[in-house]
Tab-separated table of C-alpha atoms and ligand atoms in Angstrom:
chain	number	residue	atom	x	y	z
A	1	MET	CA	-10.089	16.978	7.620
A	2	SER	CA	-8.631	15.545	4.386
A	3	ARG	CA	-9.764	12.087	3.310
A	4	LEU	CA	-7.146	9.383	3.433
A	5	ILE	CA	-6.846	7.058	0.464
A	6	VAL	CA	-4.852	3.971	1.363
A	7	VAL	CA	-3.520	1.817	-1.457
A	8	SER	CA	-2.027	-1.654	-1.059
A	9	ASN	CA	-1.876	-4.812	-3.104
A	10	ARG	CA	-4.069	-6.789	-0.725
A	11	VAL	CA	-7.248	-5.273	0.707
A	12	ASN	CA	-8.523	-7.324	3.618
A	13	PRO	CA	-10.041	-5.398	6.480
A	14	PRO	CA	-10.977	-7.607	9.422
A	15	SER	CA	-14.773	-7.830	9.400
A	16	SER	CA	-15.388	-8.267	13.126
A	17	ASP	CA	-13.767	-8.439	16.526
A	18	GLY	CA	-11.117	-11.104	16.888
A	19	GLU	CA	-11.955	-12.783	13.608
A	20	GLU	CA	-9.368	-14.672	11.551
A	21	SER	CA	-6.098	-12.791	11.528
A	22	VAL	CA	-5.360	-10.923	8.327
A	23	GLY	CA	-1.734	-9.982	8.895
A	24	GLY	CA	0.114	-7.035	10.311
A	25	LEU	CA	-0.254	-4.682	7.387
A	26	ALA	CA	-3.984	-5.228	7.096
A	27	MET	CA	-4.635	-4.683	10.777
A	28	ALA	CA	-2.663	-1.455	10.721
A	29	LEU	CA	-4.400	-0.082	7.648
A	30	ALA	CA	-7.885	-0.927	8.865
A	31	ALA	CA	-7.160	0.990	12.074
A	32	SER	CA	-5.992	4.004	10.019
A	33	LEU	CA	-9.070	4.122	7.873
A	34	ARG	CA	-11.565	3.921	10.684
A	35	GLU	CA	-10.124	7.130	12.074
A	36	TYR	CA	-9.851	9.148	8.841
A	37	SER	CA	-12.860	8.720	6.596
A	38	GLY	CA	-11.473	7.366	3.384
A	39	VAL	CA	-11.073	4.502	0.988
A	40	TRP	CA	-8.847	1.437	0.890
A	41	PHE	CA	-7.997	0.646	-2.711
A	42	GLY	CA	-6.270	-2.430	-4.136
A	43	TRP	CA	-6.578	-5.853	-5.708
A	44	SER	CA	-9.665	-7.958	-4.935
A	45	GLY	CA	-7.659	-11.189	-4.841
A	46	LYS	CA	-9.751	-12.398	-7.829
A	47	THR	CA	-8.883	-12.794	-11.501
A	48	VAL	CA	-10.964	-12.245	-14.676
A	49	ASP	CA	-10.310	-13.139	-18.329
A	50	THR	CA	-10.023	-9.508	-19.438
A	51	PHE	CA	-9.217	-6.519	-17.246
A	52	THR	CA	-12.146	-4.059	-17.070
A	53	GLY	CA	-11.089	-1.632	-14.316
A	54	GLU	CA	-14.562	-2.029	-12.826
A	55	LEU	CA	-14.582	-1.159	-9.104
A	56	ASN	CA	-16.050	-3.455	-6.455
A	57	ILE	CA	-17.095	-1.234	-3.531
A	58	GLU	CA	-17.810	-2.810	-0.143
A	59	GLU	CA	-18.190	-1.613	3.466
A	60	ILE	CA	-16.244	-4.032	5.665
A	61	GLY	CA	-15.883	-3.493	9.407
A	62	GLY	CA	-16.365	0.282	9.100
A	63	VAL	CA	-13.957	0.619	6.173
A	64	THR	CA	-14.826	1.404	2.523
A	65	ALA	CA	-12.913	-1.028	0.352
A	66	ALA	CA	-12.632	-0.364	-3.419
A	67	THR	CA	-11.030	-3.226	-5.302
A	68	ILE	CA	-10.315	-4.296	-8.858
A	69	ASP	CA	-9.914	-7.749	-10.373
A	70	LEU	CA	-6.727	-8.534	-12.297
A	71	GLU	CA	-5.989	-10.950	-15.142
A	72	GLU	CA	-4.279	-14.294	-14.575
A	73	ILE	CA	-1.189	-13.010	-16.385
A	74	ASP	CA	-1.059	-10.013	-14.016
A	75	LEU	CA	-1.062	-12.383	-11.065
A	76	GLU	CA	1.729	-14.382	-12.650
A	77	GLU	CA	3.972	-11.504	-13.720
A	78	TYR	CA	3.201	-8.837	-11.135
A	79	TYR	CA	2.312	-10.594	-7.836
A	80	ASN	CA	4.037	-13.989	-8.094
A	81	GLY	CA	6.652	-12.608	-10.505
A	82	TYR	CA	8.181	-9.182	-9.909
A	83	ALA	CA	6.832	-8.687	-6.368
A	84	ASN	CA	7.465	-12.128	-4.919
A	85	LYS	CA	10.151	-13.709	-7.114
A	86	THR	CA	12.245	-10.589	-7.716
A	87	LEU	CA	11.815	-7.870	-5.085
A	88	TRP	CA	10.902	-9.965	-2.019
A	89	PRO	CA	13.964	-12.269	-2.136
A	90	LEU	CA	16.322	-9.449	-3.093
A	91	PHE	CA	15.117	-7.098	-0.354
A	92	HIS	CA	15.467	-9.986	2.139
A	93	TYR	CA	19.089	-10.625	1.030
A	94	ARG	CA	18.225	-13.818	-0.882
A	95	ASN	CA	19.753	-12.903	-4.206
A	96	ASP	CA	20.169	-16.654	-4.798
A	97	LEU	CA	16.352	-16.984	-4.957
A	98	ALA	CA	15.700	-13.847	-7.018
A	99	ALA	CA	14.445	-14.303	-10.592
A	100	PHE	CA	15.111	-11.513	-13.079
A	101	ASP	CA	12.752	-11.680	-16.025
A	102	ARG	CA	11.722	-8.756	-18.237
A	103	ALA	CA	8.205	-10.154	-18.506
A	104	TYR	CA	7.853	-9.705	-14.726
A	105	ASP	CA	9.116	-6.141	-15.042
A	106	LYS	CA	6.523	-5.367	-17.726
A	107	GLY	CA	3.725	-7.018	-15.754
A	108	TYR	CA	4.665	-4.991	-12.672
A	109	MET	CA	4.564	-1.715	-14.604
A	110	ARG	CA	1.303	-2.708	-16.318
A	111	VAL	CA	-0.472	-3.445	-13.039
A	112	ASN	CA	0.812	-0.244	-11.446
A	113	ARG	CA	-0.596	1.651	-14.467
A	114	ARG	CA	-3.915	-0.185	-14.110
A	115	PHE	CA	-4.066	0.717	-10.429
A	116	ALA	CA	-3.346	4.371	-11.265
A	117	GLU	CA	-5.904	4.602	-14.089
A	118	THR	CA	-8.639	3.130	-11.924
A	119	LEU	CA	-7.744	5.113	-8.829
A	120	ALA	CA	-7.201	8.569	-10.397
A	121	PRO	CA	-10.926	9.332	-11.022
A	122	LEU	CA	-11.712	8.646	-7.329
A	123	ILE	CA	-9.235	11.216	-6.020
A	124	ARG	CA	-10.534	14.589	-4.741
A	125	PRO	CA	-8.259	17.644	-4.659
A	126	ASP	CA	-7.435	17.603	-0.942
A	127	ASP	CA	-7.187	13.832	-0.431
A	128	LEU	CA	-3.999	12.420	1.071
A	129	ILE	CA	-2.809	9.272	-0.677
A	130	TRP	CA	-0.824	6.656	1.240
A	131	VAL	CA	0.677	3.804	-0.803
A	132	HIS	CA	1.990	0.635	0.863
A	133	ASP	CA	4.745	-1.819	0.144
A	134	TYR	CA	6.969	-3.177	-2.575
A	135	HIS	CA	4.164	-4.183	-4.938
A	136	LEU	CA	3.416	-0.535	-5.706
A	137	ILE	CA	6.704	1.376	-5.784
A	138	PRO	CA	6.009	3.079	-9.179
A	139	LEU	CA	2.388	4.017	-8.396
A	140	ALA	CA	3.074	7.704	-7.681
A	141	ARG	CA	4.901	8.031	-10.997
A	142	GLU	CA	1.864	6.610	-12.810
A	143	LEU	CA	-0.535	8.860	-10.892
A	144	ARG	CA	1.574	11.952	-11.604
A	145	SER	CA	1.551	11.128	-15.326
A	146	LEU	CA	-2.259	11.226	-15.117
A	147	GLY	CA	-2.102	14.711	-13.577
A	148	VAL	CA	-2.591	13.830	-9.883
A	149	LYS	CA	-1.051	16.642	-7.810
A	150	ASN	CA	-2.082	15.515	-4.308
A	151	ARG	CA	0.400	14.742	-1.530
A	152	ILE	CA	1.380	11.079	-1.951
A	153	GLY	CA	3.288	9.060	0.644
A	154	PHE	CA	4.849	5.613	0.422
A	155	PHE	CA	5.633	3.217	3.274
A	156	LEU	CA	7.859	0.184	2.792
A	157	HIS	CA	6.915	-2.648	5.150
A	158	ILE	CA	9.945	-4.801	4.312
A	159	PRO	CA	13.693	-4.098	4.634
A	160	TRP	CA	15.490	-1.761	2.249
A	161	PRO	CA	18.658	-3.669	1.312
A	162	ALA	CA	22.267	-2.478	1.372
A	163	HIS	CA	23.481	-0.644	-1.719
A	164	GLN	CA	25.621	-3.584	-2.948
A	165	VAL	CA	22.573	-5.877	-2.773
A	166	MET	CA	20.222	-3.403	-4.451
A	167	ILE	CA	22.409	-3.027	-7.517
A	168	ASN	CA	21.823	-6.693	-8.369
A	169	LEU	CA	18.405	-5.633	-9.596
A	170	PRO	CA	18.388	-4.932	-13.328
A	171	ARG	CA	17.098	-1.387	-13.962
A	172	HIS	CA	17.407	-0.538	-10.268
A	173	ARG	CA	17.840	3.151	-11.082
A	174	GLN	CA	14.441	3.372	-12.774
A	175	LEU	CA	12.749	1.789	-9.787
A	176	VAL	CA	14.403	4.086	-7.265
A	177	GLU	CA	13.937	7.179	-9.403
A	178	ALA	CA	10.194	6.473	-9.420
A	179	MET	CA	10.240	6.855	-5.621
A	180	PHE	CA	11.073	10.529	-6.092
A	181	ASP	CA	7.506	11.068	-7.376
A	182	TYR	CA	6.299	10.595	-3.799
A	183	ASP	CA	6.350	13.499	-1.350
A	184	LEU	CA	7.325	11.297	1.579
A	185	VAL	CA	8.903	7.829	1.733
A	186	GLY	CA	8.868	5.958	5.064
A	187	PHE	CA	10.904	2.976	6.260
A	188	GLN	CA	10.548	0.697	9.276
A	189	THR	CA	13.925	1.613	10.809
A	190	GLY	CA	16.672	4.220	10.598
A	191	GLU	CA	18.967	1.495	9.244
A	192	TYR	CA	16.778	0.948	6.163
A	193	GLN	CA	16.419	4.687	5.660
A	194	GLN	CA	20.194	5.011	5.784
A	195	ALA	CA	20.662	2.180	3.274
A	196	PHE	CA	18.257	3.988	0.927
A	197	GLU	CA	20.148	7.255	1.358
A	198	GLU	CA	23.451	5.512	0.674
A	199	TYR	CA	22.052	4.109	-2.554
A	200	VAL	CA	20.841	7.543	-3.669
A	201	ILE	CA	24.140	9.196	-2.733
A	202	SER	CA	26.151	6.596	-4.682
A	203	GLU	CA	23.915	6.014	-7.680
A	204	ALA	CA	21.941	9.216	-8.202
A	205	GLU	CA	24.244	12.130	-7.418
A	206	GLY	CA	22.427	12.374	-4.092
A	207	ALA	CA	23.011	14.218	-0.857
A	208	VAL	CA	21.296	14.485	2.510
A	209	MET	CA	20.314	18.161	2.562
A	210	ARG	CA	19.245	17.969	6.221
A	211	PRO	CA	17.907	15.082	8.298
A	212	GLY	CA	14.828	13.733	6.501
A	213	CYS	CA	15.422	15.654	3.289
A	214	LEU	CA	17.184	13.838	0.473
A	215	LYS	CA	18.335	15.105	-2.901
A	216	GLY	CA	18.694	12.646	-5.783
A	217	PHE	CA	18.049	12.386	-9.524
A	218	GLY	CA	18.034	16.206	-9.439
A	219	ARG	CA	14.965	16.224	-7.177
A	220	ILE	CA	14.064	16.473	-3.500
A	221	LEU	CA	12.297	13.845	-1.362
A	222	GLU	CA	11.270	13.703	2.308
A	223	VAL	CA	12.307	10.441	4.000
A	224	GLY	CA	11.884	9.078	7.510
A	225	ALA	CA	11.789	6.037	9.781
A	226	PHE	CA	8.320	5.158	11.114
A	227	PRO	CA	8.463	1.851	13.032
A	228	ILE	CA	5.092	0.143	12.787
A	229	GLY	CA	3.412	-1.251	15.903
A	230	ILE	CA	0.379	-3.326	16.807
A	231	ASP	CA	-3.030	-2.034	17.834
A	232	ALA	CA	-2.056	-2.323	21.499
A	233	ALA	CA	-5.385	-1.215	22.997
A	234	ASP	CA	-7.340	-3.606	20.794
A	235	PHE	CA	-4.936	-6.445	21.515
A	236	ALA	CA	-5.202	-5.828	25.270
A	237	ARG	CA	-8.979	-6.226	24.932
A	238	MET	CA	-8.539	-9.389	22.898
A	239	VAL	CA	-6.220	-10.922	25.510
A	240	LYS	CA	-9.042	-10.643	28.060
A	241	SER	CA	-11.703	-12.116	25.755
A	242	SER	CA	-13.385	-15.399	26.609
A	243	ARG	CA	-12.031	-17.084	23.468
A	244	ALA	CA	-8.476	-16.072	24.335
A	245	ARG	CA	-8.977	-17.372	27.861
A	246	ARG	CA	-10.401	-20.677	26.603
A	247	MET	CA	-7.488	-21.138	24.221
A	248	ARG	CA	-4.965	-20.290	26.940
A	249	ASP	CA	-6.572	-22.867	29.235
A	250	LEU	CA	-6.572	-25.466	26.469
A	251	MET	CA	-2.889	-24.907	25.729
A	252	THR	CA	-2.039	-24.948	29.425
A	253	ALA	CA	-3.898	-28.231	29.774
A	254	CYS	CA	-1.942	-29.818	26.910
A	255	THR	CA	1.355	-28.771	28.418
A	256	VAL	CA	0.954	-29.821	32.051
A	257	PHE	CA	4.453	-30.112	33.589
A	258	ARG	CA	5.922	-28.763	30.354
A	259	HIS	CA	6.828	-25.335	29.033
A	260	LEU	CA	5.332	-24.211	25.732
A	261	ILE	CA	7.686	-22.625	23.175
A	262	VAL	CA	5.757	-20.918	20.385
A	263	GLY	CA	6.557	-19.662	16.877
A	264	VAL	CA	3.913	-17.993	14.656
A	265	ASP	CA	4.871	-16.960	11.115
A	266	ARG	CA	3.704	-17.054	7.521
A	267	LEU	CA	5.449	-20.025	5.916
A	268	ASP	CA	8.194	-17.937	4.296
A	269	TYR	CA	11.913	-18.598	3.791
A	270	SER	CA	12.714	-15.184	5.297
A	271	LYS	CA	11.312	-16.273	8.673
A	272	GLY	CA	14.290	-18.519	9.523
A	273	LEU	CA	12.127	-21.571	10.213
A	274	GLU	CA	14.681	-24.143	9.086
A	275	GLU	CA	17.396	-22.668	11.303
A	276	ARG	CA	14.860	-22.394	14.159
A	277	PHE	CA	13.927	-26.081	13.834
A	278	LEU	CA	17.617	-27.018	13.818
A	279	GLY	CA	18.132	-24.842	16.894
A	280	PHE	CA	15.348	-26.686	18.700
A	281	GLU	CA	16.819	-30.035	17.607
A	282	GLN	CA	20.204	-29.006	19.042
A	283	PHE	CA	18.533	-27.890	22.247
A	284	LEU	CA	16.992	-31.361	22.628
A	285	GLN	CA	20.280	-33.087	21.786
A	286	ARG	CA	22.309	-31.027	24.241
A	287	ASN	CA	19.793	-30.973	27.119
A	288	PRO	CA	18.514	-34.511	27.715
A	289	ASP	CA	17.333	-33.448	31.200
A	290	LEU	CA	14.963	-30.845	29.684
A	291	ARG	CA	13.520	-32.903	26.831
A	292	ARG	CA	10.367	-33.937	28.622
A	293	GLU	CA	9.865	-30.438	29.964
A	294	VAL	CA	9.117	-28.667	26.694
A	295	LEU	CA	6.741	-28.631	23.752
A	296	MET	CA	7.546	-26.540	20.715
A	297	LEU	CA	4.519	-25.386	18.702
A	298	GLN	CA	5.217	-23.823	15.329
A	299	ILE	CA	2.187	-22.314	13.598
A	300	ALA	CA	2.885	-21.407	9.970
A	301	PRO	CA	0.027	-20.973	7.475
A	302	VAL	CA	1.115	-21.557	3.891
A	303	SER	CA	1.817	-18.456	1.866
A	304	ARG	CA	2.459	-17.615	-1.835
A	305	GLU	CA	2.072	-21.242	-2.803
A	306	ALA	CA	2.492	-20.651	-6.542
A	307	VAL	CA	6.130	-19.605	-6.020
A	308	GLU	CA	8.591	-22.538	-6.189
A	309	ALA	CA	10.826	-21.283	-3.357
A	310	TYR	CA	7.794	-21.448	-1.029
A	311	GLN	CA	6.931	-24.986	-2.143
A	312	GLU	CA	10.527	-26.033	-1.533
A	313	ILE	CA	10.834	-24.539	1.946
A	314	ARG	CA	7.536	-26.165	2.921
A	315	ALA	CA	8.775	-29.588	1.826
A	316	ARG	CA	12.037	-29.136	3.754
A	317	LEU	CA	10.181	-28.072	6.912
A	318	ASP	CA	7.735	-30.989	6.677
A	319	SER	CA	10.662	-33.364	6.530
A	320	LEU	CA	12.627	-31.645	9.313
A	321	SER	CA	9.670	-31.604	11.715
A	322	GLY	CA	9.145	-35.325	11.044
A	323	ARG	CA	12.828	-35.988	11.707
A	324	ILE	CA	12.800	-34.157	15.056
A	325	ASN	CA	9.767	-36.053	16.311
A	326	GLY	CA	11.097	-39.345	14.917
A	327	GLU	CA	14.359	-38.813	16.770
A	328	PHE	CA	13.008	-37.706	20.151
A	329	ALA	CA	9.341	-38.737	20.544
A	330	ASP	CA	8.268	-41.463	22.925
A	331	VAL	CA	5.063	-43.503	23.058
A	332	ASP	CA	3.389	-40.968	25.345
A	333	TRP	CA	5.093	-37.749	24.249
A	334	ALA	CA	6.347	-35.770	21.236
A	335	PRO	CA	8.455	-32.603	21.433
A	336	PHE	CA	7.252	-30.781	18.342
A	337	ARG	CA	3.941	-29.674	16.815
A	338	TRP	CA	3.874	-28.303	13.255
A	339	VAL	CA	0.603	-26.648	12.247
A	340	ASN	CA	-0.113	-25.001	8.884
A	341	ARG	CA	-3.355	-23.156	9.465
A	342	ASN	CA	-4.691	-19.723	10.328
A	343	TYR	CA	-6.207	-18.847	13.693
A	344	ARG	CA	-8.484	-16.082	14.853
A	345	ARG	CA	-6.649	-13.204	16.497
A	346	ASP	CA	-8.231	-13.836	19.895
A	347	GLU	CA	-7.201	-17.504	19.715
A	348	LEU	CA	-3.650	-16.502	18.823
A	349	ALA	CA	-3.619	-14.163	21.822
A	350	GLY	CA	-4.537	-17.148	24.030
A	351	ILE	CA	-1.797	-19.317	22.498
A	352	TYR	CA	0.849	-16.619	23.006
A	353	GLY	CA	-0.331	-16.132	26.574
A	354	ALA	CA	0.224	-19.804	27.417
A	355	ALA	CA	3.782	-19.870	26.039
A	356	ARG	CA	6.804	-19.552	28.316
A	357	VAL	CA	8.938	-18.672	25.271
A	358	GLY	CA	8.109	-16.740	22.084
A	359	LEU	CA	10.593	-17.757	19.406
A	360	VAL	CA	10.775	-15.111	16.663
A	361	THR	CA	13.868	-15.645	14.557
A	362	PRO	CA	13.506	-14.299	10.996
A	363	LEU	CA	16.704	-14.126	8.942
A	364	ARG	CA	15.489	-10.682	7.796
A	365	ASP	CA	12.238	-8.906	8.577
A	366	GLY	CA	11.055	-5.347	7.992
A	367	MET	CA	9.581	-5.203	11.502
A	368	ASN	CA	7.835	-8.399	12.768
A	369	LEU	CA	4.568	-7.859	14.566
A	370	VAL	CA	4.392	-11.348	16.058
A	371	ALA	CA	7.148	-10.327	18.502
A	372	LYS	CA	4.995	-7.407	19.679
A	373	GLU	CA	1.821	-9.509	19.868
A	374	TYR	CA	3.627	-12.115	21.987
A	375	VAL	CA	4.711	-9.451	24.472
A	376	ALA	CA	1.248	-7.868	24.571
A	377	ALA	CA	-0.339	-11.226	25.434
A	378	GLN	CA	1.786	-12.037	28.499
A	379	ASN	CA	0.581	-12.205	32.090
A	380	PRO	CA	2.341	-9.280	33.859
A	381	ASP	CA	2.770	-11.371	37.032
A	382	ASP	CA	4.404	-14.318	35.299
A	383	PRO	CA	5.455	-13.301	31.766
A	384	GLY	CA	7.238	-15.438	29.204
A	385	VAL	CA	10.534	-14.624	27.480
A	386	LEU	CA	10.868	-13.291	23.946
A	387	ILE	CA	13.758	-14.656	21.869
A	388	LEU	CA	14.169	-12.301	18.925
A	389	SER	CA	16.343	-12.200	15.823
A	390	ARG	CA	18.735	-9.271	15.726
A	391	PHE	CA	17.843	-8.984	12.019
A	392	ALA	CA	14.170	-8.171	12.600
A	393	GLY	CA	13.346	-4.451	12.468
A	394	ALA	CA	11.660	-4.981	15.869
A	395	ALA	CA	15.063	-5.690	17.459
A	396	ARG	CA	15.812	-1.940	17.261
A	397	GLN	CA	13.042	-1.226	19.766
A	398	MET	CA	12.984	-4.511	21.712
A	399	ARG	CA	16.433	-4.516	23.287
A	400	ASP	CA	15.187	-6.413	26.356
A	401	ALA	CA	14.391	-9.541	24.390
A	402	LEU	CA	17.060	-12.254	24.198
A	403	LEU	CA	18.580	-11.178	20.888
A	404	VAL	CA	20.070	-13.944	18.735
A	405	ASN	CA	21.740	-14.462	15.393
A	406	PRO	CA	19.023	-16.530	13.669
A	407	ASN	CA	21.536	-18.122	11.286
A	408	SER	CA	23.116	-19.983	14.174
A	409	PRO	CA	21.147	-22.977	15.498
A	410	GLU	CA	23.672	-23.083	18.370
A	411	GLU	CA	22.747	-19.555	19.466
A	412	VAL	CA	19.057	-20.398	19.226
A	413	ALA	CA	19.609	-23.532	21.351
A	414	ASP	CA	21.571	-21.538	23.974
A	415	ALA	CA	18.890	-18.844	24.092
A	416	LEU	CA	16.192	-21.482	24.627
A	417	ARG	CA	18.067	-22.895	27.584
A	418	ARG	CA	18.592	-19.429	29.035
A	419	ALA	CA	14.946	-18.443	28.551
A	420	LEU	CA	13.662	-21.588	30.230
A	421	ALA	CA	15.983	-21.109	33.201
A	422	MET	CA	15.218	-17.402	33.636
A	423	GLU	CA	13.935	-16.484	37.092
A	424	LYS	CA	10.679	-14.598	37.487
A	425	PRO	CA	12.167	-11.230	38.578
A	426	GLU	CA	14.310	-11.051	35.428
A	427	ARG	CA	11.374	-12.120	33.248
A	428	ILE	CA	9.199	-9.416	34.789
A	429	ARG	CA	11.879	-6.737	34.373
A	430	ARG	CA	12.554	-7.576	30.719
A	431	TRP	CA	8.872	-7.934	29.869
A	432	GLY	CA	8.023	-4.600	31.549
A	433	ALA	CA	10.446	-2.732	29.301
A	434	LEU	CA	9.229	-4.553	26.178
A	435	PHE	CA	5.560	-4.025	26.999
A	436	ASP	CA	6.121	-0.342	27.631
A	437	ASN	CA	7.550	0.003	24.135
A	438	VAL	CA	4.776	-2.061	22.507
A	439	GLN	CA	2.176	0.255	24.038
A	440	ARG	CA	3.994	3.511	23.429
A	441	GLU	CA	5.007	2.894	19.808
A	442	ASP	CA	1.770	1.352	18.646
A	443	VAL	CA	-0.075	1.439	15.335
A	444	VAL	CA	-1.975	4.596	16.249
A	445	GLY	CA	1.275	6.474	16.847
A	446	TRP	CA	2.718	5.070	13.605
A	447	ARG	CA	-0.291	6.170	11.575
A	448	ASP	CA	-0.484	9.621	13.146
A	449	GLU	CA	3.236	10.250	12.691
A	450	PHE	CA	3.192	9.212	9.031
A	451	VAL	CA	-0.045	10.978	8.120
A	452	GLY	CA	1.075	14.014	10.129
A	453	ALA	CA	4.357	14.178	8.231
A	454	LEU	CA	2.581	13.649	4.906
A	455	SER	CA	0.092	16.411	5.554
A	456	GLY	CA	2.820	18.711	6.869
A	457	LYS	CA	1.556	18.618	10.478
A	458	SER	CA	3.934	16.843	12.792
A	459	VAL	CA	2.254	14.838	15.547
A	460	LYS	CA	3.785	13.944	18.910
A	461	MET	CA	3.827	10.269	19.960
A	462	ARG	CA	1.113	9.487	22.504
A	463	PRO	CA	2.095	8.738	26.088
A	464	ALA	CA	1.996	5.078	27.131
A	465	LEU	CA	-1.411	3.648	27.964
A	466	VAL	CA	-1.982	2.536	31.506
A	467	VAL	CA	-3.360	-1.005	31.678
B	1	ADP	P1	4.513	-10.624	7.759
B	1	ADP	O1	3.832	-9.311	7.511
B	1	ADP	O2	5.801	-10.819	7.027
B	1	ADP	O3	3.621	-11.801	7.586
B	1	ADP	P2	4.459	-9.894	10.642
B	1	ADP	O4	5.006	-10.628	11.826
B	1	ADP	O5	4.798	-8.454	10.622
B	1	ADP	O6	4.954	-10.654	9.320
B	1	ADP	O7	2.871	-9.990	10.633
B	1	ADP	C1	2.258	-11.246	10.606
B	1	ADP	C2	0.821	-11.099	11.067
B	1	ADP	O8	0.125	-12.264	10.641
B	1	ADP	C3	0.685	-11.006	12.577
B	1	ADP	O9	-0.328	-10.067	12.896
B	1	ADP	C4	0.271	-12.428	12.988
B	1	ADP	O10	-0.591	-12.475	14.105
B	1	ADP	C5	-0.462	-12.903	11.746
B	1	ADP	N1	-0.318	-14.359	11.618
B	1	ADP	C6	0.797	-15.064	11.390
B	1	ADP	N2	0.528	-16.395	11.404
B	1	ADP	C7	-0.767	-16.526	11.658
B	1	ADP	C8	-1.666	-17.641	11.805
B	1	ADP	N3	-1.287	-18.912	11.710
B	1	ADP	N4	-2.953	-17.393	12.054
B	1	ADP	C9	-3.376	-16.140	12.152
B	1	ADP	N5	-2.592	-15.057	12.032
B	1	ADP	C10	-1.304	-15.236	11.787
B	2	F6P	O1	4.363	-7.386	5.404
B	2	F6P	C1	4.821	-7.788	4.167
B	2	F6P	C2	3.703	-8.386	3.312
B	2	F6P	O2	4.213	-8.688	2.058
B	2	F6P	C3	2.483	-7.508	3.128
B	2	F6P	O3	2.595	-6.558	2.101
B	2	F6P	C4	1.465	-8.557	2.854
B	2	F6P	O4	0.131	-8.171	2.995
B	2	F6P	C5	1.850	-9.657	3.830
B	2	F6P	O5	3.239	-9.600	3.879
B	2	F6P	C6	1.350	-11.034	3.424
B	2	F6P	O6	1.798	-11.374	2.119
B	2	F6P	P1	0.819	-11.683	0.903
B	2	F6P	O7	-0.081	-10.497	0.744
B	2	F6P	O8	1.707	-11.937	-0.274
B	2	F6P	O9	0.044	-12.906	1.322
């Protein structure tokens, strides 16, 4: 079997069962590498005065991680700059927050070249190379210029924006043309794939030759939609763990006679937290009879703190959460809990399991794994209700959630009322359909479909697990 070389900006395999959560992408990639012997290559998260290209090799949780340190200026121009001040806001339809700066562009290209120069000597002739996310779009181009001829695939974890949004990016053609150096490019949903195809058709003399085969820039590229899932089997185990059970009991004890509403997100402006808070505030204003019956817990660890837009959203959310409690709290009770820290995955499973409502309302999201984790953690005999943004990639698969427009606090407030009033038979019916999808389209299926397509062997999705 070919080795799999996975490349992503961040390399953080979980080191043991249920330890601190490392995010959706990391969990998915660690699962892929345990199956195919291979290497996970990327940035160490550390900086040095002068770039050396020296590799740090570590075995973490059954995965070989090979990382490099970057310079402070790389961090500034590539990670904080082009990746998180230019591409992230633009791809999430926040052109108003996007910064266009040629220094960021240069830093992005420089780091992609550094990745390629360090990675190329590790590659063996029949390795498959799988590159992840918007930090590394031009990596295949750099590898090809160094003579790498292997099959190289790219998966975009975030949305691909509409054509009219994409063309706001200076030198957008160069960026997209570089994607034609991959053999296969994967998106989270058919909608993002279609937006990519529309761009190529309009801007690069493109045409869809047949489904999944795109011509553009005078070249041919395979494209496809590969919706990512969670590690459903592993999560099911975690839900039954003693830590998850303890956390569920603790949360149940702090919400006696009340229903828990939970949100879990990185503190990011794309997650719709402000609108969600306003929705909860409206719910409290409009439903005085229900005020004492709920507790909303929003867990949001800080993220990308060096970027101003993230500092600003944090300050606004701090103030809004204070306002909601100031307005509605009583001496013995407060409606809202705002927590900015990380939890272990088994603890999160326990928190989800205790919540009558999972509130997942990003303004835009490539997929959103929290929605799937919430569903996987529910008690089949008395499950909670998922309220999900129609603008999360997950909404394509999770039609039995209560789908809302996350821009409308009124819709969020209405959905909260409906979720809290929902009778058990309807909750069980909706949850059953959601859970079936979470199991069937899990991370193992995602990995096998992508790697199968990249290696030219198509793989059938696995049947649902029986729990
Ligand atoms: P994104 O990749 O944009 O952060 P996802 O919803 O796809 O969004 O994935 C987020 C992942 O990070 C999930 O696996 C979730 O469990 C994890 N996560 C989010 N917040 C926390 C937290 N406070 N503690 C631990 N893990 C978290
Ligand atoms: O899922 C999108 C993503 O940007 C991943 O690429 C990344 O690992 C995760 O969110 C967390 O972001 P960051 O690595 O910037 O902390």
